[in-house]
Coordinates of C-alpha atoms in Angstrom, one line a residue:
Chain R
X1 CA 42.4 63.9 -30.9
X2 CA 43.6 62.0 -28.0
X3 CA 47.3 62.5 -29.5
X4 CA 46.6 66.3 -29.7
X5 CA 44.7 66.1 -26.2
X6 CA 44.2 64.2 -23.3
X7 CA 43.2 65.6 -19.6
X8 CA 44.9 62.7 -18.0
X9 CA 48.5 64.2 -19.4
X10 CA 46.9 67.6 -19.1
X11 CA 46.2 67.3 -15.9
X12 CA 50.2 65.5 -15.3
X13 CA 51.4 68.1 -17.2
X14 CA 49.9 70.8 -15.4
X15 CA 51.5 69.3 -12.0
X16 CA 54.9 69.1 -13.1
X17 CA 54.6 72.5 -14.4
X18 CA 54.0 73.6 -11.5
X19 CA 55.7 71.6 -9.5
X20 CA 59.0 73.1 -11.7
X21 CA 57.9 76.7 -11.8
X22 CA 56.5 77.5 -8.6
X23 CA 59.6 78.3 -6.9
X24 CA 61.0 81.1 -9.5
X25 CA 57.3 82.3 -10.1
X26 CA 57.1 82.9 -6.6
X27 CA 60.8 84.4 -6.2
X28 CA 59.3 86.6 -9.8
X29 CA 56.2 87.9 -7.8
X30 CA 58.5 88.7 -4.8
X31 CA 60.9 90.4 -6.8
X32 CA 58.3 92.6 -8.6
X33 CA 56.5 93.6 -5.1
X34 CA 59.7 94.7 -3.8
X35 CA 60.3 96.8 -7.1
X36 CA 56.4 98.1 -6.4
X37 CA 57.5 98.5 -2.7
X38 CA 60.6 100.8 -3.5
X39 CA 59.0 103.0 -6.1
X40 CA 56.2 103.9 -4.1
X41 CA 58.7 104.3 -1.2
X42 CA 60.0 107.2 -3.6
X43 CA 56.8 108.5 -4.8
X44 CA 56.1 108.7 -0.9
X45 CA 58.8 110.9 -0.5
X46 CA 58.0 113.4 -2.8
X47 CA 54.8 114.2 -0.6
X48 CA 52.4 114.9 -3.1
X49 CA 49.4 113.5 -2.8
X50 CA 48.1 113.0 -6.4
X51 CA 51.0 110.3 -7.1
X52 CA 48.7 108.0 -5.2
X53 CA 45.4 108.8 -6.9
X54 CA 43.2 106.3 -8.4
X55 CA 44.2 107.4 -11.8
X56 CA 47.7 106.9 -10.7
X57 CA 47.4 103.7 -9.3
X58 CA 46.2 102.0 -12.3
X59 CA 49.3 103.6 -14.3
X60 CA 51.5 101.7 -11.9
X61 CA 49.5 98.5 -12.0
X62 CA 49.6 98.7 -15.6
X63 CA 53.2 99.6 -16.0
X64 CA 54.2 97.2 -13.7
X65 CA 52.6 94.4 -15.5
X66 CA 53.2 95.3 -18.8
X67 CA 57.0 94.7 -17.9
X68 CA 56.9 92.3 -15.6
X69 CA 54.4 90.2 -17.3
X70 CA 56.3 90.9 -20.8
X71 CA 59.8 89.5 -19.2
X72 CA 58.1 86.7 -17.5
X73 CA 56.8 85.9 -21.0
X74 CA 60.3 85.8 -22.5
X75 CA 61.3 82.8 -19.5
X76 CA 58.6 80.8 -20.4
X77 CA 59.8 78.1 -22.9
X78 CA 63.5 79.2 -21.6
X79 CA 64.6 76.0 -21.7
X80 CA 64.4 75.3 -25.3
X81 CA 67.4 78.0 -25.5
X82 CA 69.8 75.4 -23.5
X83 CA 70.4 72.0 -25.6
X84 CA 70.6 69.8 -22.8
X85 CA 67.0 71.3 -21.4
X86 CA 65.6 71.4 -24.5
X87 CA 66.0 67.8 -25.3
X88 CA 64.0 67.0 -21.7
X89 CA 61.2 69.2 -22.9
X90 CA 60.8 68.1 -26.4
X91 CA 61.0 64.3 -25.6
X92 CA 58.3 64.5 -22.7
X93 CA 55.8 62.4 -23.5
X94 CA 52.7 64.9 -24.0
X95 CA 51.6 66.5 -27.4
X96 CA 52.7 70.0 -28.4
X97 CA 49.1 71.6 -27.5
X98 CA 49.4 70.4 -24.1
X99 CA 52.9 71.4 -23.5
X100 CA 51.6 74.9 -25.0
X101 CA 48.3 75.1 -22.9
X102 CA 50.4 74.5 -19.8
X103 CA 53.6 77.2 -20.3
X104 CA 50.9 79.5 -21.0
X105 CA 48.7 78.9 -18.0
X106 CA 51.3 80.0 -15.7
X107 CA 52.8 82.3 -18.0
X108 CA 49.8 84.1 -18.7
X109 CA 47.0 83.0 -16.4
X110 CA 48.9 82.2 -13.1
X111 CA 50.9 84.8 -13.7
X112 CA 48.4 88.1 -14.2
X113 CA 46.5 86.5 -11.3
X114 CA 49.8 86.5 -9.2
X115 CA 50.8 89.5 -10.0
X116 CA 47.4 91.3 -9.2
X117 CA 47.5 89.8 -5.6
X118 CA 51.4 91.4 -5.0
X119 CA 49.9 94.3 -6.0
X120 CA 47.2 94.6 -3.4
X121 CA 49.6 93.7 -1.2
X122 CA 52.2 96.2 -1.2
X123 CA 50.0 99.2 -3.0
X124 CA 47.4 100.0 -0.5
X125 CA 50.0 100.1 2.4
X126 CA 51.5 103.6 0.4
X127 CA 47.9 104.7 -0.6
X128 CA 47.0 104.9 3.3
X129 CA 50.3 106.4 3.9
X130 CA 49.6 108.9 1.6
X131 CA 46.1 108.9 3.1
X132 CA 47.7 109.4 6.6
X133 CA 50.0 112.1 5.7
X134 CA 48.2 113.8 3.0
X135 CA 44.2 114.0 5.0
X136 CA 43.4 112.5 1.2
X137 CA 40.5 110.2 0.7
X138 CA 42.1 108.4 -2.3
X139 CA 40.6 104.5 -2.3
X140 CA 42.0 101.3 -3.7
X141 CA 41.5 100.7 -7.2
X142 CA 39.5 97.4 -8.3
X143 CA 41.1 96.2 -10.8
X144 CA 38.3 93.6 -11.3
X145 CA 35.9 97.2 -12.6
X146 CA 38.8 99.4 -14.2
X147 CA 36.4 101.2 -16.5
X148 CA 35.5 102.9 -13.1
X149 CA 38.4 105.1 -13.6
X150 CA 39.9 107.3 -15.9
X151 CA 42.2 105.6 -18.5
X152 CA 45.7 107.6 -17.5
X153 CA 47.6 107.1 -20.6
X154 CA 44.4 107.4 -23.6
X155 CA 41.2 108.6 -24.0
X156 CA 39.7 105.2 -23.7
X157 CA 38.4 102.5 -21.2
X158 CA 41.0 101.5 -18.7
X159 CA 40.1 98.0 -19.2
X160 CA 40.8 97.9 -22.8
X161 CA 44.6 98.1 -21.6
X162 CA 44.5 94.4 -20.8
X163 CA 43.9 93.9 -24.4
X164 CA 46.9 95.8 -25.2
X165 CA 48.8 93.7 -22.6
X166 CA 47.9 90.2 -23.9
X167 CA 48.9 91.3 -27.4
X168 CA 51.9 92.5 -26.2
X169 CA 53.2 89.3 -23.3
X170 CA 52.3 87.3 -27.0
X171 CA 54.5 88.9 -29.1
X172 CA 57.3 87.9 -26.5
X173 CA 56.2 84.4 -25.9
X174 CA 56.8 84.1 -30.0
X175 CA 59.8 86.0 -30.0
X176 CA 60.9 83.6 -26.9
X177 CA 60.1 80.6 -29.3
X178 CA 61.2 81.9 -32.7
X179 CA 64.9 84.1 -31.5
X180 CA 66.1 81.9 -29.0
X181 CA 69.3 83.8 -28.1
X182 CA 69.0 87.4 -26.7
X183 CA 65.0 86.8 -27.3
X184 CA 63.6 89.5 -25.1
X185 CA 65.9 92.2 -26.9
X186 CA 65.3 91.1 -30.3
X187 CA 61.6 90.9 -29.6
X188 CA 62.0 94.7 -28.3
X189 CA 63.6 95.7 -31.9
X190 CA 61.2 93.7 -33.5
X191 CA 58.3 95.7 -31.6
X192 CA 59.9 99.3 -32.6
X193 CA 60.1 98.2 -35.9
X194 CA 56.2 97.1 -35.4
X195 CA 55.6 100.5 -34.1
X196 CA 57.5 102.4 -36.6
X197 CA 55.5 100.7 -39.6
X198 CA 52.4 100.5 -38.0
X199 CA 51.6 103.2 -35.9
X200 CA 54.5 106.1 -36.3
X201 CA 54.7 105.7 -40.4
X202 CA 50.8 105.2 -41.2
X203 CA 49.5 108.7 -39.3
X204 CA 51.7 111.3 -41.6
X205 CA 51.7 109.2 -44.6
X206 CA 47.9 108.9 -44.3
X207 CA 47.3 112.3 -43.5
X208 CA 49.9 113.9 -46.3
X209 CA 47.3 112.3 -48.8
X210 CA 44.1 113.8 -46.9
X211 CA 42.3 117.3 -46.4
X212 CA 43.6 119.6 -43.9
X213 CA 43.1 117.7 -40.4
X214 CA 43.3 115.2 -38.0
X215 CA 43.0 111.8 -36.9
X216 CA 40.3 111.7 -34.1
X217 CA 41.1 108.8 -31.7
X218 CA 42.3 106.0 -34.1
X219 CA 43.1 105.9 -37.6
X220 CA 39.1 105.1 -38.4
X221 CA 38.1 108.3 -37.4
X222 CA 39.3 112.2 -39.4
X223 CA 37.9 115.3 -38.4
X224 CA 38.7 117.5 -41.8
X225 CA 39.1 121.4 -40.2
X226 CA 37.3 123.9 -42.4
X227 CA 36.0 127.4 -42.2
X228 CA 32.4 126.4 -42.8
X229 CA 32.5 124.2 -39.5
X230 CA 35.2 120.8 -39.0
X231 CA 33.4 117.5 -40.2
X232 CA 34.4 114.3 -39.1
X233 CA 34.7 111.4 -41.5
X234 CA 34.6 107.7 -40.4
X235 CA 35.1 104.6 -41.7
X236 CA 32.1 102.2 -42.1
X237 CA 30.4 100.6 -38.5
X238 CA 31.9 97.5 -39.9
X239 CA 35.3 98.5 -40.6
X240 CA 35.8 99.9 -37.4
X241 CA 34.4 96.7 -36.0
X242 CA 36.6 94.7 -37.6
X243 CA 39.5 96.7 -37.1
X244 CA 38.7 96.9 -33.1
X245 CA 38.4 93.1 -33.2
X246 CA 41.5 92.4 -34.8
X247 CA 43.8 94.6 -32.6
X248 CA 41.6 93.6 -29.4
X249 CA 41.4 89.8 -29.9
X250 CA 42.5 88.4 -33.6
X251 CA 46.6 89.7 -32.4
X252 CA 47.1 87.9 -29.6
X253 CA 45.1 84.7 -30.8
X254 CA 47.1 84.9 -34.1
X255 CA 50.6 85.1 -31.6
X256 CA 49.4 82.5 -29.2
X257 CA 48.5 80.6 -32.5
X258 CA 52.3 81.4 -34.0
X259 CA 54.0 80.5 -31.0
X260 CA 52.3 76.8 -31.1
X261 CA 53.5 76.3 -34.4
X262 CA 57.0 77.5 -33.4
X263 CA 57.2 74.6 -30.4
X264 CA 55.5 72.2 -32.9
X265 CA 58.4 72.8 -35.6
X266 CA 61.0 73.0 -32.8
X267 CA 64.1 71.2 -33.1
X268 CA 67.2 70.9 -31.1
X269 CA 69.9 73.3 -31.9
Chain M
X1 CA 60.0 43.3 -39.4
X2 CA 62.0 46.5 -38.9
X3 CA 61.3 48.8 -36.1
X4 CA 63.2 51.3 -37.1
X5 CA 63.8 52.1 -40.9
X6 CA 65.2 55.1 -42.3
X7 CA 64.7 55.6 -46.3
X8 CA 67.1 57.9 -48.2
X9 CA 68.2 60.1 -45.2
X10 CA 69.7 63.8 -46.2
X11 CA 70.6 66.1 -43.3
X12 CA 73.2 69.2 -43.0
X13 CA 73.6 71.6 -40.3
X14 CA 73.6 75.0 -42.7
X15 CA 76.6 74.2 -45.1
X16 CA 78.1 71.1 -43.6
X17 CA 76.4 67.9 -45.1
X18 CA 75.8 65.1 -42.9
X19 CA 73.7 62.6 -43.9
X20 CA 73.4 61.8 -48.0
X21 CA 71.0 59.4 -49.0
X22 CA 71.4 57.3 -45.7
X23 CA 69.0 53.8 -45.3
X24 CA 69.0 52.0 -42.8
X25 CA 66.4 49.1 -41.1
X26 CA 66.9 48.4 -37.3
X27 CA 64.9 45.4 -36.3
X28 CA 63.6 44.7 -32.3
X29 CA 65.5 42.4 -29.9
X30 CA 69.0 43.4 -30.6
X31 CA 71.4 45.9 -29.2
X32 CA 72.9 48.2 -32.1
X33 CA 76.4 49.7 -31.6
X34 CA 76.9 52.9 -33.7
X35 CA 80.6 54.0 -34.2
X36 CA 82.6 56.6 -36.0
X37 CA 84.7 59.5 -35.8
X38 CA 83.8 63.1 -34.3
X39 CA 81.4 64.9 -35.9
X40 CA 80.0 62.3 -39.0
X41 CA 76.6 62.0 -37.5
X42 CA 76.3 59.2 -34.4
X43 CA 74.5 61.8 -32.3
X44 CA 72.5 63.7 -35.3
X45 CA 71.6 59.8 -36.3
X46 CA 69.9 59.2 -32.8
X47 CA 68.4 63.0 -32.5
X48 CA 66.5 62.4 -35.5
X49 CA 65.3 58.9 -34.6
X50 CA 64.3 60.5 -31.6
X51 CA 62.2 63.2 -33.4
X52 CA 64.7 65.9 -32.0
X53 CA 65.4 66.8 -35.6
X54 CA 63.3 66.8 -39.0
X55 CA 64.9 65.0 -42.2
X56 CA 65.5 67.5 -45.0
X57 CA 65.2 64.9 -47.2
X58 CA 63.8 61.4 -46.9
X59 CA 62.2 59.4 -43.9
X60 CA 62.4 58.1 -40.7
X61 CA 59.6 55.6 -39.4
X62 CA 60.0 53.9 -35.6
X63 CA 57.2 51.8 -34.7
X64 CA 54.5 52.8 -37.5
X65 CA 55.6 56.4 -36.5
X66 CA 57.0 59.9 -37.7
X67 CA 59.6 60.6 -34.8
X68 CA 59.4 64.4 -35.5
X69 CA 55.6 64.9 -35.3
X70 CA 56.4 63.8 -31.8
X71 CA 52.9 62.7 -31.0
X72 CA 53.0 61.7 -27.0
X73 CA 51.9 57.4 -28.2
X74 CA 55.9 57.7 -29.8
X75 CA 57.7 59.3 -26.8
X76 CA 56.0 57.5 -24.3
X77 CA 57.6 54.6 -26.4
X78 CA 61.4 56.0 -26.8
X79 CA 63.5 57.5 -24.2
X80 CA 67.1 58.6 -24.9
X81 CA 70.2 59.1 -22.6
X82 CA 72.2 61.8 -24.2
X83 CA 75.6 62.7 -24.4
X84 CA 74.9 66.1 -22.4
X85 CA 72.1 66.1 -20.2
X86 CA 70.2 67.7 -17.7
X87 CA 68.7 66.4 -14.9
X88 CA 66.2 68.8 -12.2
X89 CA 67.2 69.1 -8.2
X90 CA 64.7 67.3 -7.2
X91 CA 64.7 64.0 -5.0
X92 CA 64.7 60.4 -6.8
X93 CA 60.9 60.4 -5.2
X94 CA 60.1 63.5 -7.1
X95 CA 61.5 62.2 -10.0
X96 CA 59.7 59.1 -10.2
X97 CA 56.2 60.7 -9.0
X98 CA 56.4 63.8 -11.4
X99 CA 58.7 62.4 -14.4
X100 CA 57.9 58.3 -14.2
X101 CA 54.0 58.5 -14.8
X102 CA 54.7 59.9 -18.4
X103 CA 55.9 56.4 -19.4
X104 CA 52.7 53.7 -19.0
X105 CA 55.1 50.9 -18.2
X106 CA 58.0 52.9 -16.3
X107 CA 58.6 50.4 -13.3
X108 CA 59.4 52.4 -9.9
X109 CA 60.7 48.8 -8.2
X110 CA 62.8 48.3 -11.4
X111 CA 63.8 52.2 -10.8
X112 CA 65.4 51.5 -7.5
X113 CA 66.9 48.4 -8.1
X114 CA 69.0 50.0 -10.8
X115 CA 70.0 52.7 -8.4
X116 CA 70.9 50.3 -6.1
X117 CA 73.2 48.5 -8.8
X118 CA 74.7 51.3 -9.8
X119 CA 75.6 52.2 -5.8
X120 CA 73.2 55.7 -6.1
X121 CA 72.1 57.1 -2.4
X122 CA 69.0 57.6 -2.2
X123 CA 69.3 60.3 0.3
X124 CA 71.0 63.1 -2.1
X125 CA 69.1 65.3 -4.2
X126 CA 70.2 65.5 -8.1
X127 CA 71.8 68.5 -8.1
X128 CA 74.4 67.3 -5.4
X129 CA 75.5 64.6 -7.8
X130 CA 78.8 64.0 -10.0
X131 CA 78.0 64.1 -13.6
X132 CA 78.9 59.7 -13.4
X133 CA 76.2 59.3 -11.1
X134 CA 73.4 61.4 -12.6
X135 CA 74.4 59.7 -15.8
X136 CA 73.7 56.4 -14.0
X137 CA 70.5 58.1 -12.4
X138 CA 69.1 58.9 -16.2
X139 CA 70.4 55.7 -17.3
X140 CA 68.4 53.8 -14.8
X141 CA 65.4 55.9 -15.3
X142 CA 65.3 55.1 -19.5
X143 CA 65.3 51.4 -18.6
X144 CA 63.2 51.4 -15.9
X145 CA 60.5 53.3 -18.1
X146 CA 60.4 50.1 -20.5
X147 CA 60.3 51.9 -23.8
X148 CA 60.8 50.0 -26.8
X149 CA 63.2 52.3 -28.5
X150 CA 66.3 53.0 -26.0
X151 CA 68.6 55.7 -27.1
X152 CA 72.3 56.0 -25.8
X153 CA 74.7 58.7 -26.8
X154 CA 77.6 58.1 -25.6
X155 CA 76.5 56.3 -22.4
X156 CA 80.0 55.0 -20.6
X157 CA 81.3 58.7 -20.8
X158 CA 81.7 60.0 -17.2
X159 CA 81.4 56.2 -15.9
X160 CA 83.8 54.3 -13.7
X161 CA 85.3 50.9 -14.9
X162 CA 82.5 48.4 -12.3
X163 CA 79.2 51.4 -13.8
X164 CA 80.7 50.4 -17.3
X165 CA 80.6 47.1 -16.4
X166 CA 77.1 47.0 -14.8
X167 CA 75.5 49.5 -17.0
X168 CA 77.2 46.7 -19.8
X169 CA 75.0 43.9 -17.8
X170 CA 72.0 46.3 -17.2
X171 CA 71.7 47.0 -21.1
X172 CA 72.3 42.7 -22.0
X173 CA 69.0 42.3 -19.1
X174 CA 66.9 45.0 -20.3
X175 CA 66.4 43.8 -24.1
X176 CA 64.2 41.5 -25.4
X177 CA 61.9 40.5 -28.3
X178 CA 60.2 43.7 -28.6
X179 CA 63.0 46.4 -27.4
X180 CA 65.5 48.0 -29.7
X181 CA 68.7 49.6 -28.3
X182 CA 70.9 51.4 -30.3
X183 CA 74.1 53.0 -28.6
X184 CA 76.4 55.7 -30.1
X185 CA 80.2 55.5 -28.9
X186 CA 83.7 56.4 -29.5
X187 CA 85.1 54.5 -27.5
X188 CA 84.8 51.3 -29.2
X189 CA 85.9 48.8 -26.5
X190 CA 83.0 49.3 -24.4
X191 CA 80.6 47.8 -26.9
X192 CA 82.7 44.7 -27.5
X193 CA 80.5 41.9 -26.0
X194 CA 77.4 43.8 -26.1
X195 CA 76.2 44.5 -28.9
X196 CA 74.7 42.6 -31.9
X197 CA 75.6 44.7 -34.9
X198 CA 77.9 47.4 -35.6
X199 CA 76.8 50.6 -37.9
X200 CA 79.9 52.5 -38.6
X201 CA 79.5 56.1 -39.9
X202 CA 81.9 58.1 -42.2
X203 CA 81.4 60.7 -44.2
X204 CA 78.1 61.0 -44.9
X205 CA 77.3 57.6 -45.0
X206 CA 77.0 54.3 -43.3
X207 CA 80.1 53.0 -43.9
X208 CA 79.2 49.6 -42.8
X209 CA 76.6 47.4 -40.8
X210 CA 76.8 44.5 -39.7
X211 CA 76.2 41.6 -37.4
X212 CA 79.3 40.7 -35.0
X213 CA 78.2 37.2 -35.7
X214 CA 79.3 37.6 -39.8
X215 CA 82.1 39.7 -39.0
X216 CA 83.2 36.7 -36.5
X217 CA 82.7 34.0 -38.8
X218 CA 84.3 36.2 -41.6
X219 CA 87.5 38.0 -40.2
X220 CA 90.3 36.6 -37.7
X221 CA 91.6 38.7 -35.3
X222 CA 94.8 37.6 -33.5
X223 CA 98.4 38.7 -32.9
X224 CA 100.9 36.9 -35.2
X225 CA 104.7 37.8 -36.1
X226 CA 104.5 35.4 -39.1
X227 CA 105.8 37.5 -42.1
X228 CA 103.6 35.6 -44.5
X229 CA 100.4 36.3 -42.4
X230 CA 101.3 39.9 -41.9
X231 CA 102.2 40.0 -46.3
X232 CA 98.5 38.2 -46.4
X233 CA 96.4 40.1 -43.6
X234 CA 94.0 42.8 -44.8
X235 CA 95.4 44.8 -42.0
X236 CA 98.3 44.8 -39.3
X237 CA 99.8 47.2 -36.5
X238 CA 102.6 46.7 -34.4
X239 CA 102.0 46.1 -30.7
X240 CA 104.3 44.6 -28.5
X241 CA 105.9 41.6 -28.8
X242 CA 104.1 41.1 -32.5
X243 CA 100.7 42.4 -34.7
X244 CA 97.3 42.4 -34.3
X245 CA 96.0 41.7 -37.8
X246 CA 92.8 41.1 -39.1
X247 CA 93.0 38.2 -42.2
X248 CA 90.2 36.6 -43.3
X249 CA 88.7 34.0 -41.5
X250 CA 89.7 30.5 -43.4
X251 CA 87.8 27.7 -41.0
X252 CA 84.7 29.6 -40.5
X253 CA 84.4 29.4 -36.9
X254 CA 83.3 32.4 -35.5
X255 CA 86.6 34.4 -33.8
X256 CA 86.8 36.6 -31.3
X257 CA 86.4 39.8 -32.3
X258 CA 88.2 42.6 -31.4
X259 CA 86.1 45.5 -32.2
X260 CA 89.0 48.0 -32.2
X261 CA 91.1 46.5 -34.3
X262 CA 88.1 45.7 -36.5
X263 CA 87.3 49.5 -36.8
X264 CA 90.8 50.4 -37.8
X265 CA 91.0 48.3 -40.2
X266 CA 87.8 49.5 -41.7
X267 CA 89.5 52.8 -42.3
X268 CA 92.7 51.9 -43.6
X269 CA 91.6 49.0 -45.8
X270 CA 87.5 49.6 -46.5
X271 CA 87.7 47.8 -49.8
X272 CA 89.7 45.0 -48.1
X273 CA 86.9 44.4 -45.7
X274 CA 84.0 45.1 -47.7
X275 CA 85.5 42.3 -49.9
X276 CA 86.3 39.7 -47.1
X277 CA 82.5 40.1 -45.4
X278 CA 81.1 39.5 -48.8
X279 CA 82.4 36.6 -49.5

């Protein structure tokens, strides 16, 4: 175990890590407030109000971080694309776990908490502008008790969006690892292809071989139309457990697990 | 007992072989000079003793351990200089705080007194460098950290004739009982006088190892116009004002050995050598 884990390299590992990254994470968050900054700046413009409601504001938080935090993700075992760098990284004396646990602190951990406080830094400056030139009331989302609000994309809880996210910065930490060259956009063809088979195929196919209707939600869930009133059929409490689980936690373990395997099988190219 | 042994090696890079059923043993407290011609394998030898590559075929052990499981007791244990590198901007300081505590017996005085052989400033940063004086900086660092396994890819690259000649001493200092250096080079003069045995790669294979000492007491090097000793030599080329030619060595005293000359000769007449070291 003590080759797999120590806290003593953890703990040198996690300085040198940030010792390294700071400065581009930093120049990262900068960049991404600015971006925040001049968007809002347009939205502003427009004058309308409801661009800066609380529904709003979580869209932009969201979007934001969903591609932000996804091209972060793609930079975070960057080195391992560059021979020279890669040799540095491999032949660091600390196990692959620890090297793993470290990139994906910052990557993930450091880096959602970074990029929440850039956000309340530059978006309540436009919401009170908007406030000011609007006589609007519109407060400052918490993004600590999402499921407050209105989901602005489904009909779901807000909070359940971080899920999604996780899943998602995952796929592109293992496409980092496992494409090398060009990761990020092969990780994007990769994900349409994902979406294609998964979610754009599955709902006609599925519902070519079923009653007149429609799926109510998620593909657990049919409401079959007829005259004599519409019923809904569902999968079994368990399915639809399992199913939540699996897309809500058991995808982005399963990546995060991938993508340790990946660095462990690494080699120089 | 071997600290390094390699058992029936087989490596290719997609359709280009190589390494075919390689073997080699390395033992401790000697300097190992691997030579041969672009691309047969001097770097992809030391990448997969480093762990940097996985054997397709066969095995590598260094120290009791699998080099590619990379498991942090072996890399604290092995550091390797190689032929590109990269070093971070970061002051020698920084290096030595955030890099040095990886390795358990990395010496920080040792550190600086290389640096100070090799005539580094201490007051630049890394990335301010020429590529000679980050190559000593790296240098300095792998013997400073007191590995047992030191790895050198082409290490007098990019150095002036006094770093050659220092980084020459540095490497004689640094080994003892328990340390094995093995350094990869083309340019053969620069291991003369430093090393204990030569591997020589070609084509997929090790074309030869062996110990300077047997190839000494074994081969004669010298420069002779004598026709008979040029009919007799196993090989000869024209230099000025006569031939170096390699015979074999009749009294037994160990020669001088002129590693160049020793290499070419390998290539024209490998039977002829093969024979002559055997004997």
């Amino acid at each position: 175990m003590q080759q797999h884990l120590s806290i003593k390299r953890l703990l040198m590992i996690f300085n040198l890590f940030w010792f390294e990254t700071r400065k581009p994470l930093i120049l990262l968050l900068l960049a991404v407030g600015s971006f925040l900054a001049v968007w809002m700046s347009v939205y502003l413009a427009f004058r309308n109000p409801v661009l800066f409601s609380e529904r709003f504001q979580i869209a932009y938080y969201f979007i934001g971080l969903f591609l932000s935090g996804c091209l972060s993700a793609n930079f975070l075992f960057a080195d391992l694309r560059d021979k020279r760098k890669s040799i540095n990284y491999l032949l660091l004396p600390a196990s692959t776990l620890e090297k793993f646990f470290a990139a994906t602190f910052f990557g993930v951990v450091v880096y959602l908490i970074g990029y929440t406080l850039i956000f309340y830094m530059t978006e309540p400056i436009f919401v009170k502008l908007s406030n000011a030139m609007s006589g609007r009331h519109w407060k400052i989302i918490n993004v600590f008790q999402m499921d407050e609000y209105k989901d602005p994309f489904f009909e779901a809880k807000p909070s359940r969006l971080y899920f999604h996210y996780f899943s998602l910065q995952a796929l592109f930490i293992a496409g980092s690892l496992y494409f090398g060259k060009y990761s990020f956009f092969k990780t994007m063809i990769v994900l349409l292809f994902l979406w294609i088979v998964l979610v754009f195929l599955p709902f006609p196919v599925i519902a070519g071989a079923l009653p007149l209707g429609r799926f109510n939600g998620a593909l657990t869930a049919f409401e079959v139309i007829d005259f004599n009133g519409n019923r809904l059929i569902e999968m079994p409490a368990w399915f639809s457990l399992s199913f939540k689980i699996f897309y809500t936690y058991l995808v982005t373990i399963g990546l995060w697990t991938a993508s340790y395997f990946l660095l462990r099988e690494k080699q120089i190219a | 007992m071997s600290m390094i042994t390699i058992d029936k090696l087989h490596f290719s890079y997609r359709r280009t072989k190589v390494f075919d059923n390689v073997s080699l043993s390395l033992k401790p407290g000697n300097i190992y000079g691997i030579l041969g011609k672009n691309g047969t394998g001097k770097s992809t030898l030391l990448y997969s003793i480093a762990g940097l590559l996985c054997p397709q075929q066969g095995d590598i052990d260094v120290g009791g351990r699998t080099p590619h499981k990379r498991e942090p007791c072996f890399l604290e244990d092995i550091f390797m200089v190689p032929e590109e590198f990269h070093l971070p901007d970061i002051s020698f300081s920084e290096l030595v705080k955030y890099y040095g505590k990886f390795y358990p017996k990395f010496n920080e005085e040792q550190f600086f007194k290389y640096l100070e052989n090799f005539t580094i400033p201490y007051d630049q940063t890394l990335l301010k460098m020429s590529y000679g004086q980050k190559k000593k900086v790296l240098i300095s660092f792998g013997l400073s950290s007191e590995v047992s396994v030191l790895l050198l890819d082409e290490p007098s690259n990019g150095l002036d004739i006094i770093a050659k000649t220092q980084l020459r001493k540095a490497l004689v200092m640094a080994v003892n009982e328990n340390k094995c250096i093995l350094i990869s080079s083309h340019q053969v003069q620069d291991l003369t006088n430093l090393i204990d045995d030569v591997i020589i790669l070609d084509d997929t294979k090790i074309m030869i190892h062996e110990s300077l000492r047997t190839i000494g007491e074994k081969l004669s090097f010298k420069i002779s116009s004598d026709a008979y000793e040029l009919q007799s030599a196993l090989f000869y080329e024209p230099i000025l004002g006569g031939n170096s030619i390699v015979t074999v060595n009749e009294n037994k005293n160990e020669s001088n050995i002129n590693l160049e000359l020793f290499y070419k000769a390998l290539m024209n007449n490998p039977q002829g050598i093969h024979y002559a070291l055997k004997e």
